[in-house]
């Protein structure tokens, strides 16, 4: 694990050094690029602090540390503060392992004085600690308020819908802007024109930079918090009052909201969800249907699901791709380019849908979701294979409504409804089946049922390595193989009919077969674990 961390730190250093040295052109386009670099670092710091605070709040509310909660003599507020700090300190270690090589690379390329670099490091740590605690306290209070108020629950659902609508709208515009450039992609014949390809790349870079320049001028306005923090990094005082007002204001408001919010739930999750997934379950046949139905009800009524409610509306990455591909499809007018967009879309949106859903709800849909209660299943002569089947079925069940809604949005925004688009539906259904199965590989290889918090399930170092390998295999191996017929067709090596047969029948069939083999291997592995001592249980 230490070697893996060192590899990542080296990658962060050289990646940052390359970017800062390549794009350090002072005041190009009216932008101070040194200030831009620190603004990016500041934005990442605030974003990481926000995400860490949200995760820490969930860690606090989902904690199963009974010893701390019941036996320590501190007040309830202090106990929950300690639970939040437990996760914040863990995230701080990961943040420092990212920040140190990044700052070292910037110091190396920009030649800032060592004392200045130390000031930035100290300030970064203080901002991360204080801001994360403030966000955690604030978000924890929001979650507790949501537990007690149906209006807050409805507001959360409405907010999730509005946020995704705005994201899709902006990304659709971006896709439409990029479509004319995509239409001129030169690799649509067997002869490779290197000069045409280089010209196309230059035009794409120029288009991207032109659009980015407008956005950057807006994003570098002085009233943004990360710009104020960048000013502090550069030893400029402007904007610091706004930054610290936000930091301390968030901490105070969050702490007070926490103090007056009770942990006990008074509001049940919307019955619409239970009805929706219950109907889907009745349509799709499954083994142990009665047990699966009970699990679905528990999922829909769970506090854990309530606190991760946005996941049921699809992840941000999924909707970003939906918007971009919809915008492109509405403007592309070259057949081969349209087929390329459709083929790439069918793969990528299903990948993001499956992995984002699993990442957000792993505490309820992973193999280890039952925790140490898995002992009861083993005593009832059920196996880990039976448990995986149940959780995989729930994972797929949660994905289908998002999948259907995404397809509807693509059709409406692109204005295209063709036979090929219909042919993509079963292809994407197979991709969902495969990718949802791949999500469970780390748990099958290294199951951990001894966690104290469901937020901990994905944080074991062994699982992080396995998950990184699976992502690499999906994007570095499976994706190129899956798009090989498209590449051959665009280069005029195969005819359209053969392309359709290979891309939309043979490739999905192969993936379905590989998934079936993978299921057999998983079954064989999980059937070996029949002893409680093998499962890291007490």
mmCIF file of C-alpha atoms in Angstrom, residues 170-395:
data_model
loop_
_atom_site.group_PDB
_atom_site.id
_atom_site.type_symbol
_atom_site.label_atom_id
_atom_site.label_comp_id
_atom_site.label_asym_id
_atom_site.label_seq_id
_atom_site.Cartn_x
_atom_site.Cartn_y
_atom_site.Cartn_z
ATOM 1 C CA UNK A 170 -25.176 23.449 -19.606
ATOM 2 C CA UNK A 171 -23.582 20.243 -20.890
ATOM 3 C CA UNK A 172 -26.027 20.093 -23.808
ATOM 4 C CA UNK A 173 -24.945 23.599 -24.808
ATOM 5 C CA UNK A 174 -21.298 22.504 -24.533
ATOM 6 C CA UNK A 175 -22.016 19.466 -26.712
ATOM 7 C CA UNK A 176 -23.693 21.614 -29.361
ATOM 8 C CA UNK A 177 -20.750 24.031 -29.395
ATOM 9 C CA UNK A 178 -18.326 21.126 -29.888
ATOM 10 C CA UNK A 179 -20.436 19.326 -32.524
ATOM 11 C CA UNK A 180 -19.260 21.330 -35.606
ATOM 12 C CA UNK A 181 -15.657 20.557 -34.675
ATOM 13 C CA UNK A 182 -16.471 16.874 -34.068
ATOM 14 C CA UNK A 183 -18.118 16.750 -37.515
ATOM 15 C CA UNK A 184 -14.754 17.487 -39.133
ATOM 16 C CA UNK A 185 -12.972 14.508 -37.527
ATOM 17 C CA UNK A 186 -10.564 13.394 -40.298
ATOM 18 C CA UNK A 187 -10.168 9.686 -39.512
ATOM 19 C CA UNK A 188 -13.171 8.539 -41.529
ATOM 20 C CA UNK A 189 -11.284 6.826 -44.346
ATOM 21 C CA UNK A 190 -8.544 4.230 -44.716
ATOM 22 C CA UNK A 191 -5.804 6.686 -45.704
ATOM 23 C CA UNK A 192 -4.486 8.593 -42.694
ATOM 24 C CA UNK A 193 -3.882 12.288 -43.409
ATOM 25 C CA UNK A 194 -1.522 13.285 -40.606
ATOM 26 C CA UNK A 195 -1.628 16.959 -41.539
ATOM 27 C CA UNK A 196 -5.439 16.999 -41.482
ATOM 28 C CA UNK A 197 -5.410 15.311 -38.074
ATOM 29 C CA UNK A 198 -2.965 17.875 -36.687
ATOM 30 C CA UNK A 199 -5.075 20.711 -38.094
ATOM 31 C CA UNK A 200 -8.171 19.208 -36.509
ATOM 32 C CA UNK A 201 -6.419 18.961 -33.152
ATOM 33 C CA UNK A 202 -5.254 22.592 -33.351
ATOM 34 C CA UNK A 203 -8.764 23.765 -34.202
ATOM 35 C CA UNK A 204 -10.135 21.799 -31.260
ATOM 36 C CA UNK A 205 -7.583 23.294 -28.890
ATOM 37 C CA UNK A 206 -8.355 26.783 -30.212
ATOM 38 C CA UNK A 207 -12.114 26.267 -29.792
ATOM 39 C CA UNK A 208 -11.623 24.904 -26.296
ATOM 40 C CA UNK A 209 -9.375 27.769 -25.221
ATOM 41 C CA UNK A 210 -11.740 30.379 -26.681
ATOM 42 C CA UNK A 211 -14.654 28.996 -24.703
ATOM 43 C CA UNK A 212 -12.543 28.470 -21.596
ATOM 44 C CA UNK A 213 -11.267 32.062 -21.688
ATOM 45 C CA UNK A 214 -14.814 33.413 -21.281
ATOM 46 C CA UNK A 215 -15.500 31.038 -18.423
ATOM 47 C CA UNK A 216 -12.170 31.722 -16.703
ATOM 48 C CA UNK A 217 -12.712 35.476 -16.637
ATOM 49 C CA UNK A 218 -15.997 34.876 -14.832
ATOM 50 C CA UNK A 219 -14.566 32.242 -12.492
ATOM 51 C CA UNK A 220 -11.625 34.473 -11.502
ATOM 52 C CA UNK A 221 -13.791 37.308 -10.214
ATOM 53 C CA UNK A 222 -12.636 38.393 -6.768
ATOM 54 C CA UNK A 223 -15.849 37.499 -4.923
ATOM 55 C CA UNK A 224 -15.382 33.725 -5.348
ATOM 56 C CA UNK A 225 -14.109 32.092 -2.102
ATOM 57 C CA UNK A 226 -11.333 30.181 -3.862
ATOM 58 C CA UNK A 227 -10.102 33.407 -5.496
ATOM 59 C CA UNK A 228 -9.935 35.004 -2.047
ATOM 60 C CA UNK A 229 -7.932 32.003 -0.850
ATOM 61 C CA UNK A 230 -5.639 32.277 -3.894
ATOM 62 C CA UNK A 231 -5.028 35.921 -2.948
ATOM 63 C CA UNK A 232 -3.971 34.751 0.506
ATOM 64 C CA UNK A 233 -1.618 32.205 -1.059
ATOM 65 C CA UNK A 234 -0.036 35.034 -3.081
ATOM 66 C CA UNK A 235 0.230 37.222 0.061
ATOM 67 C CA UNK A 236 -2.471 39.594 -1.156
ATOM 68 C CA UNK A 237 -4.988 40.673 1.479
ATOM 69 C CA UNK A 238 -7.992 41.286 -0.782
ATOM 70 C CA UNK A 239 -10.908 38.967 -0.221
ATOM 71 C CA UNK A 240 -9.741 37.377 3.008
ATOM 72 C CA UNK A 241 -12.663 38.740 5.061
ATOM 73 C CA UNK A 242 -15.128 36.985 2.743
ATOM 74 C CA UNK A 243 -13.222 33.714 3.001
ATOM 75 C CA UNK A 244 -13.008 33.650 6.779
ATOM 76 C CA UNK A 245 -16.595 34.842 7.166
ATOM 77 C CA UNK A 246 -17.692 31.816 5.131
ATOM 78 C CA UNK A 247 -15.467 29.433 7.080
ATOM 79 C CA UNK A 248 -16.416 30.560 10.569
ATOM 80 C CA UNK A 249 -20.012 31.309 9.625
ATOM 81 C CA UNK A 250 -20.421 27.758 8.347
ATOM 82 C CA UNK A 251 -18.856 26.336 11.493
ATOM 83 C CA UNK A 252 -21.063 28.397 13.830
ATOM 84 C CA UNK A 253 -24.302 27.821 11.902
ATOM 85 C CA UNK A 254 -23.580 24.113 11.543
ATOM 86 C CA UNK A 255 -22.757 23.711 15.222
ATOM 87 C CA UNK A 256 -25.912 25.521 16.321
ATOM 88 C CA UNK A 257 -28.084 23.600 13.862
ATOM 89 C CA UNK A 258 -26.575 20.371 15.172
ATOM 90 C CA UNK A 259 -27.272 21.380 18.748
ATOM 91 C CA UNK A 260 -31.006 21.798 18.123
ATOM 92 C CA UNK A 261 -31.473 18.818 15.803
ATOM 93 C CA UNK A 262 -32.448 15.461 17.179
ATOM 94 C CA UNK A 263 -31.033 12.286 15.723
ATOM 95 C CA UNK A 264 -34.231 10.230 15.932
ATOM 96 C CA UNK A 265 -36.176 10.006 12.700
ATOM 97 C CA UNK A 266 -39.739 11.217 12.470
ATOM 98 C CA UNK A 267 -40.230 11.087 8.699
ATOM 99 C CA UNK A 268 -40.369 7.975 6.520
ATOM 100 C CA UNK A 269 -38.885 7.986 3.039
ATOM 101 C CA UNK A 270 -41.362 8.809 0.305
ATOM 102 C CA UNK A 271 -43.662 5.862 -0.425
ATOM 103 C CA UNK A 272 -43.321 6.593 -4.132
ATOM 104 C CA UNK A 273 -39.854 5.026 -4.143
ATOM 105 C CA UNK A 274 -41.031 1.890 -2.381
ATOM 106 C CA UNK A 275 -43.904 1.540 -4.842
ATOM 107 C CA UNK A 276 -41.639 2.175 -7.858
ATOM 108 C CA UNK A 277 -38.993 -0.388 -6.966
ATOM 109 C CA UNK A 278 -41.636 -2.834 -5.758
ATOM 110 C CA UNK A 279 -43.353 -2.700 -9.160
ATOM 111 C CA UNK A 280 -40.046 -3.130 -10.983
ATOM 112 C CA UNK A 281 -39.215 -6.089 -8.776
ATOM 113 C CA UNK A 282 -42.548 -7.720 -9.590
ATOM 114 C CA UNK A 283 -41.842 -7.361 -13.322
ATOM 115 C CA UNK A 284 -38.261 -8.661 -13.252
ATOM 116 C CA UNK A 285 -38.031 -12.306 -12.100
ATOM 117 C CA UNK A 286 -35.502 -13.077 -9.369
ATOM 118 C CA UNK A 287 -34.516 -15.875 -7.017
ATOM 119 C CA UNK A 288 -35.681 -15.604 -3.405
ATOM 120 C CA UNK A 289 -38.267 -13.039 -4.509
ATOM 121 C CA UNK A 290 -39.800 -12.754 -1.047
ATOM 122 C CA UNK A 291 -36.492 -11.968 0.634
ATOM 123 C CA UNK A 292 -35.559 -9.555 -2.146
ATOM 124 C CA UNK A 293 -38.884 -7.735 -1.736
ATOM 125 C CA UNK A 294 -38.229 -7.347 1.991
ATOM 126 C CA UNK A 295 -34.737 -6.012 1.315
ATOM 127 C CA UNK A 296 -36.146 -3.432 -1.101
ATOM 128 C CA UNK A 297 -38.564 -2.194 1.561
ATOM 129 C CA UNK A 298 -35.756 -1.960 4.108
ATOM 130 C CA UNK A 299 -33.665 -0.027 1.575
ATOM 131 C CA UNK A 300 -36.430 2.484 0.859
ATOM 132 C CA UNK A 301 -37.127 3.029 4.575
ATOM 133 C CA UNK A 302 -33.494 3.224 5.651
ATOM 134 C CA UNK A 303 -31.906 6.341 7.145
ATOM 135 C CA UNK A 304 -28.794 5.509 5.109
ATOM 136 C CA UNK A 305 -30.793 5.740 1.868
ATOM 137 C CA UNK A 306 -32.423 8.959 3.034
ATOM 138 C CA UNK A 307 -28.995 10.512 3.591
ATOM 139 C CA UNK A 308 -27.847 9.434 0.118
ATOM 140 C CA UNK A 309 -31.134 10.185 -1.599
ATOM 141 C CA UNK A 310 -29.543 12.076 -4.503
ATOM 142 C CA UNK A 311 -27.916 8.842 -5.695
ATOM 143 C CA UNK A 312 -31.333 7.477 -6.684
ATOM 144 C CA UNK A 313 -31.573 10.267 -9.268
ATOM 145 C CA UNK A 314 -28.282 9.329 -10.950
ATOM 146 C CA UNK A 315 -24.738 10.543 -10.378
ATOM 147 C CA UNK A 316 -23.374 13.867 -11.599
ATOM 148 C CA UNK A 317 -20.968 12.212 -14.063
ATOM 149 C CA UNK A 318 -23.835 10.271 -15.652
ATOM 150 C CA UNK A 319 -25.888 13.418 -16.285
ATOM 151 C CA UNK A 320 -22.872 15.370 -17.538
ATOM 152 C CA UNK A 321 -22.344 12.729 -20.228
ATOM 153 C CA UNK A 322 -26.066 12.614 -21.019
ATOM 154 C CA UNK A 323 -25.989 16.364 -21.685
ATOM 155 C CA UNK A 324 -22.780 16.357 -23.734
ATOM 156 C CA UNK A 325 -23.776 13.420 -25.935
ATOM 157 C CA UNK A 326 -27.318 14.781 -26.409
ATOM 158 C CA UNK A 327 -25.900 18.120 -27.541
ATOM 159 C CA UNK A 328 -23.519 16.445 -29.969
ATOM 160 C CA UNK A 329 -26.201 14.188 -31.430
ATOM 161 C CA UNK A 330 -28.442 17.176 -32.104
ATOM 162 C CA UNK A 331 -25.801 18.815 -34.327
ATOM 163 C CA UNK A 332 -23.647 16.070 -35.888
ATOM 164 C CA UNK A 333 -24.490 15.576 -39.561
ATOM 165 C CA UNK A 334 -21.928 12.959 -40.606
ATOM 166 C CA UNK A 335 -23.190 9.377 -40.377
ATOM 167 C CA UNK A 336 -19.920 7.870 -39.172
ATOM 168 C CA UNK A 337 -19.536 10.550 -36.507
ATOM 169 C CA UNK A 338 -23.081 9.936 -35.316
ATOM 170 C CA UNK A 339 -22.401 6.195 -35.012
ATOM 171 C CA UNK A 340 -19.197 6.978 -33.112
ATOM 172 C CA UNK A 341 -21.040 9.221 -30.644
ATOM 173 C CA UNK A 342 -23.782 6.616 -30.152
ATOM 174 C CA UNK A 343 -21.306 3.779 -29.615
ATOM 175 C CA UNK A 344 -19.152 5.731 -27.186
ATOM 176 C CA UNK A 345 -22.226 7.030 -25.362
ATOM 177 C CA UNK A 346 -23.722 3.562 -24.917
ATOM 178 C CA UNK A 347 -20.567 2.428 -23.122
ATOM 179 C CA UNK A 348 -19.602 5.450 -21.034
ATOM 180 C CA UNK A 349 -22.965 6.457 -19.588
ATOM 181 C CA UNK A 350 -23.602 2.902 -18.396
ATOM 182 C CA UNK A 351 -20.147 2.805 -16.838
ATOM 183 C CA UNK A 352 -20.761 6.010 -14.889
ATOM 184 C CA UNK A 353 -24.303 5.008 -13.956
ATOM 185 C CA UNK A 354 -23.234 1.691 -12.446
ATOM 186 C CA UNK A 355 -20.124 2.842 -10.587
ATOM 187 C CA UNK A 356 -21.582 6.101 -9.234
ATOM 188 C CA UNK A 357 -24.660 4.312 -7.927
ATOM 189 C CA UNK A 358 -22.550 1.679 -6.195
ATOM 190 C CA UNK A 359 -20.164 4.257 -4.745
ATOM 191 C CA UNK A 360 -23.012 6.270 -3.207
ATOM 192 C CA UNK A 361 -25.039 3.340 -1.850
ATOM 193 C CA UNK A 362 -22.394 0.708 -1.083
ATOM 194 C CA UNK A 363 -23.601 0.627 2.526
ATOM 195 C CA UNK A 364 -26.848 -0.923 1.272
ATOM 196 C CA UNK A 365 -26.047 -2.743 -1.973
ATOM 197 C CA UNK A 366 -22.553 -4.173 -1.432
ATOM 198 C CA UNK A 367 -21.825 -7.754 -0.420
ATOM 199 C CA UNK A 368 -20.889 -6.570 3.084
ATOM 200 C CA UNK A 369 -23.960 -4.366 3.580
ATOM 201 C CA UNK A 370 -25.321 -6.692 6.292
ATOM 202 C CA UNK A 371 -22.162 -6.269 8.358
ATOM 203 C CA UNK A 372 -21.689 -8.751 11.174
ATOM 204 C CA UNK A 373 -25.333 -9.770 10.814
ATOM 205 C CA UNK A 374 -24.099 -11.973 7.973
ATOM 206 C CA UNK A 375 -23.546 -14.549 10.737
ATOM 207 C CA UNK A 376 -27.321 -15.042 10.861
ATOM 208 C CA UNK A 377 -27.381 -15.856 7.144
ATOM 209 C CA UNK A 378 -24.556 -18.361 7.524
ATOM 210 C CA UNK A 379 -26.342 -19.993 10.460
ATOM 211 C CA UNK A 380 -29.461 -20.252 8.270
ATOM 212 C CA UNK A 381 -27.348 -22.193 5.735
ATOM 213 C CA UNK A 382 -27.278 -19.338 3.260
ATOM 214 C CA UNK A 383 -23.971 -18.556 1.565
ATOM 215 C CA UNK A 384 -22.125 -15.424 0.547
ATOM 216 C CA UNK A 385 -23.073 -16.295 -3.014
ATOM 217 C CA UNK A 386 -26.759 -15.980 -2.091
ATOM 218 C CA UNK A 387 -25.979 -12.609 -0.482
ATOM 219 C CA UNK A 388 -24.175 -11.369 -3.607
ATOM 220 C CA UNK A 389 -27.084 -12.398 -5.819
ATOM 221 C CA UNK A 390 -29.485 -10.382 -3.678
ATOM 222 C CA UNK A 391 -27.314 -7.263 -3.577
ATOM 223 C CA UNK A 392 -26.524 -7.426 -7.283
ATOM 224 C CA UNK A 393 -30.241 -7.693 -8.066
ATOM 225 C CA UNK A 394 -30.957 -4.590 -5.960
ATOM 226 C CA UNK A 395 -28.091 -2.733 -7.661
#
